[in-house]
Amino acid sequence: MTKPDVTFQPATAELAAAYFGGPPPFTFRGYVAMMEGEPVGVGGIFWQGHTPIAFSEMKEAMQPRTKDKARAARKLEGFIKSYKVPVFAIATEP
């Protein structure tokens, strides 16, 4: 059995709401990881005052998909590099 493909789309208000189950907790720019038409991950940058903060999170369906998580990290890294200022991140999990 083959695994379903994971694709990455620019985040829209609709995709973010579908991922978070309602309005996102903050305004952000980034990407949503999609699998079989459903959002399974999200990542991007939100602003806290004048400081850009990088974030990412995923649902259970994405956890065992090591290669797709690596692809998501590279996608987010490229997005972060497009900013011409330092971008910070805080880990909520070890």
Backbone as a ProteinNet text record, in pm:
[ID]
protein_1_A
[PRIMARY]
MTKPDVTFQPATAELAAAYFGGPPPFTFRGYVAMMEGEPVGVGGIFWQGHTPIAFSEMKEAMQPRTKDKARAARKLEGFIKSYKVPVFAIATEP
[TERTIARY]
84.3	0	89.2	60.4	141.2	82.6	172.1	128.6	71.2	-30.2	-81.7	23.5	20.8	115.7	85.5	192.1	179.9	223.5	139.1	171.5	169	231	236.9	172.5	82	12	30.7	36.4	40	-82.3	-60.6	-170.2	-270.5	-396.1	-506.1	-588.4	-677.2	-763	-845.5	-892.4	-975.5	-894.8	-774.2	-691.3	-647.7	-612.4	-572.1	-688.4	-807.7	-925.8	-955	-935.4	-957.6	-855.7	-731.3	-629.5	-657	-681.7	-697.6	-838.2	-932.1	-1069	-1144.7	-1101.1	-1161.3	-1056.5	-1082.2	-983.7	-848.4	-738.2	-607.8	-585.4	-499.6	-476.6	-398.8	-345.9	-270.8	-271.2	-241.3	-228.7	-88.5	-76.7	54.5	58.4	180.8	205.6	283.3	252.1	325	261.5	275.8	229.5	148.1	62.2	-15.7	19.9	49.9	75.3	-59.7	-84.5	-211.9	-190.4	-278.3	-275.5	-419	-445.6	-580	-684.5	-647.4	-740	-760.5	-690.6	-704.8	-573.7	-579	-456.7	-402.4	-274.4	-212	-94	-58.4	50.6	43.6	107.3	108.8	240.2	292.4	414.6	426.4	495.9	512.3	570.9	536.8	589	473.3	469.6	378.4	463.1	407	480.5	432.4	528.1	499	565.2	486.3	542.7	621.8	750.4	837.7	925.2	894.5	978	906.6	967.2	907.2	938.7	836.9	848.5	810.9	900.6	871.5	800.5	709.1	638	604.2	579.5	524.8	459.4	359.8	298	232.6	204.6	145.9	47.8	-38.3	-134.4	-72.4	-138.3	-89.6	-57.5	-137.8	-118.7	18.5	78.1	207.4	324.3	300	407.2	499	448.7	539.3	605.3	576.2	621.2	750.9	860.6	989.8	1032.8	1021	1063.3	977.3	848.1	760.5	786.7	820	856.1	984.7	1079.8	1203.6	1173	1085.2	1046	979.6	894.8	826.9	929	1028	1131.3	1210.1	1243.7	1316	1229.5	1101	1008.6	1002	990.3	983.2	1116.5	1226.7	1358.3	1373.3	1333	1339.1	1251.8	1135.4	1045	1107.5	1167.8	1230.8	1346.6	1423.5	1537.3	1494.2	1369.7	1322.7	1307.1	1303.3	1295.9	1436.3	1448	1579.7	1614.3	1546.7	1572.3	1585.9	1645.6	1650.8	1509.1	1490	1361.6	1386.5	1301.7	1316.6	1217.4	1249	1157.4	1170	1060.4	1058.7	1001.8	1072.1	1024.3	927.2	813.3	718.6	729.7	802.5	826.8	976.3	1024.8	1169.9	1214.1
-117.2	0	124.1	219.6	340.9	447.3	529.8	640.2	751.1	821.1	935.8	1046.6	1123.4	1232.8	1346.3	1412.7	1535.4	1649.5	1750.7	1868.4	1990.6	2097.6	2220.6	2332.2	2404.3	2515.4	2640.3	2756.4	2879.4	2883.4	2925.4	2931	3038.4	3002.1	3096.5	3094.4	3191.7	3195.2	3066.9	3016.2	2895.5	2772.3	2757.6	2641.8	2647.2	2766.5	2780.7	2745.8	2793	2761.6	2612.3	2548.2	2403.2	2329.3	2375.3	2309.2	2328.9	2454.1	2485.6	2455.6	2425.3	2398.4	2526.2	2635.3	2767.2	2871.4	2994.9	3098.2	3067.7	3090.7	3064.9	3157.1	3116.7	3197.3	3325.7	3341.1	3460.9	3474.4	3591.7	3615.4	3574.4	3500.7	3454.1	3440.6	3429.4	3393.3	3263.6	3172.7	3046.5	2945.4	2819.4	2707.6	2609.3	2537.2	2429.9	2300.9	2196.1	2063.6	1994.8	1943.9	1880.8	1734	1649	1506.6	1462.2	1409.8	1364.2	1473.9	1597.7	1708.8	1768.2	1716.2	1764.7	1826.9	1936.4	1995.4	1910.7	1873.8	1790.9	1860.6	1978.4	2053.5	2198.4	2282.4	2424.7	2482.4	2580.3	2646	2781	2871.1	3003.2	3099.3	3225.6	3332	3421.6	3451.6	3553.3	3659.9	3776.2	3887.7	3909.9	3921.4	3956.6	4092.6	4198.7	4333.2	4352.1	4382	4399.4	4277.4	4166.1	4046	3935.7	3888.4	3774.6	3643.3	3562.3	3434	3321.8	3225.6	3108.5	3003.5	2931.2	2824.6	2713.6	2597.9	2487.2	2389.6	2321.4	2212.7	2117.4	1997.5	1896.5	1810.5	1746.1	1652.6	1513.1	1422.9	1284.7	1216.5	1241.7	1175.5	1206.2	1317.6	1358.3	1303	1263.8	1221.2	1112.3	1003.2	896.9	923.4	1033.5	1060.6	1142.1	1076.5	1141.9	1221.3	1162.6	1232.9	1355.9	1346.1	1461.1	1569.3	1529.9	1629.4	1701	1628.9	1692	1787.8	1748.4	1837.7	1963.9	1946.7	2061.4	2155.2	2097.9	2180.1	2259.4	2196.8	2267.7	2378.6	2351.9	2452.8	2572.7	2545.2	2651.8	2726.4	2654.3	2718.1	2816.6	2776.5	2865.1	2988.1	2969.1	3080	3176.9	3124	3208.1	3287.2	3224.6	3293.1	3411.2	3413.9	3524.8	3654	3642.2	3759.7	3815.9	3946.1	4009.7	4055.1	3999.1	4030.9	3899.6	3901.7	3778.7	3729.9	3600.4	3537.7	3444.8	3451.1	3371.6	3256.5	3154.1	3041.5	2991.7	2942.4	2885.2	2745.4	2647.3	2509.1	2486.8	2424.2	2388.7	2240.1	2164.5	2023.2	1998.6	1901.7	1873.2	1821
0	0	0	-86.1	-92.3	-0.9	51.7	137	50.8	100.5	24.9	20	-88.4	-103.7	-7.6	35.2	112.9	22.2	11	-68.1	23.4	-23.2	55.3	-24.2	41.8	-22.1	62.4	-1.3	78.4	170.3	293.1	390.1	350.4	356.9	337.8	465.7	480.2	599	609.4	495.1	495.7	536.1	480.2	515.6	660.7	708.6	848.8	941.3	908.6	990.4	987.7	872.4	863.8	951	952.2	1033.9	1182.8	1224.2	1366.1	1418.3	1330.1	1374.1	1405.8	1349.8	1371.1	1336.4	1368.8	1335.2	1402.2	1331	1391.1	1511.3	1604.5	1725.2	1698.1	1576.8	1540.1	1388.5	1340.2	1197.3	1154.7	1045.8	1001.9	850.7	800.4	661	663.7	573.9	571.9	480.2	519	437	520.4	449.8	510.7	437.6	513.4	456	438.5	317.4	285.4	250.7	301.7	269.4	247.2	130.2	91.4	111.9	77.3	85.3	223.3	322.7	460	507.5	583.6	637.2	752.5	743.9	847.6	914.6	866.7	927.3	884	962.5	932.6	983.5	912.1	955.8	889	954.9	897.6	997.4	979.3	1064.4	1106.6	1236	1286.8	1355.7	1372.9	1432.3	1574.4	1665.1	1804.2	1826.3	1816.4	1817	1688.2	1700.8	1584.2	1559.9	1626.3	1618.3	1541.3	1432.5	1361.4	1435.2	1452.6	1522.5	1426.9	1408.7	1325.8	1411	1350.4	1420.9	1323.2	1376.5	1297.8	1392.9	1343.1	1418.1	1320.8	1368.2	1280.9	1357.7	1283.1	1342	1344.5	1413.7	1430	1297.2	1195.3	1065.2	1005.8	1043.8	988.4	1071.4	1194.5	1286.3	1230.8	1175.9	1130.6	994.5	931.5	794.5	795.8	827.5	845	721.4	604.5	482.6	456.6	480.4	459.9	564.2	686.8	788.3	749	690	643.2	528.3	437.4	327.6	382.5	484.3	545.5	610.9	677.2	741.8	638.1	526	419.4	358.4	341.7	288	383	511.8	611.4	619.7	610.6	614.1	497.7	378.8	263.5	282.5	341.7	367.5	468	573.5	675.6	615.6	527.8	466	380	336.7	253.9	335.1	466.7	552.6	569.8	567.3	574.2	716.3	814.5	955.3	1031.2	1151.2	1230.3	1263.6	1255.5	1289	1406.2	1506.9	1627.3	1628.3	1706.5	1724.2	1866.6	1919.6	2053.4	2043.8	2098.9	2097	2212.1	2180.9	2285.8	2320.5	2239.2	2265.6	2260.9	2336.7	2332.6	2197.1
[MASK]
++++++++++++++++++++++++++++++++++++++++++++++++++++++++++++++++++++++++++++++++++++++++++++++

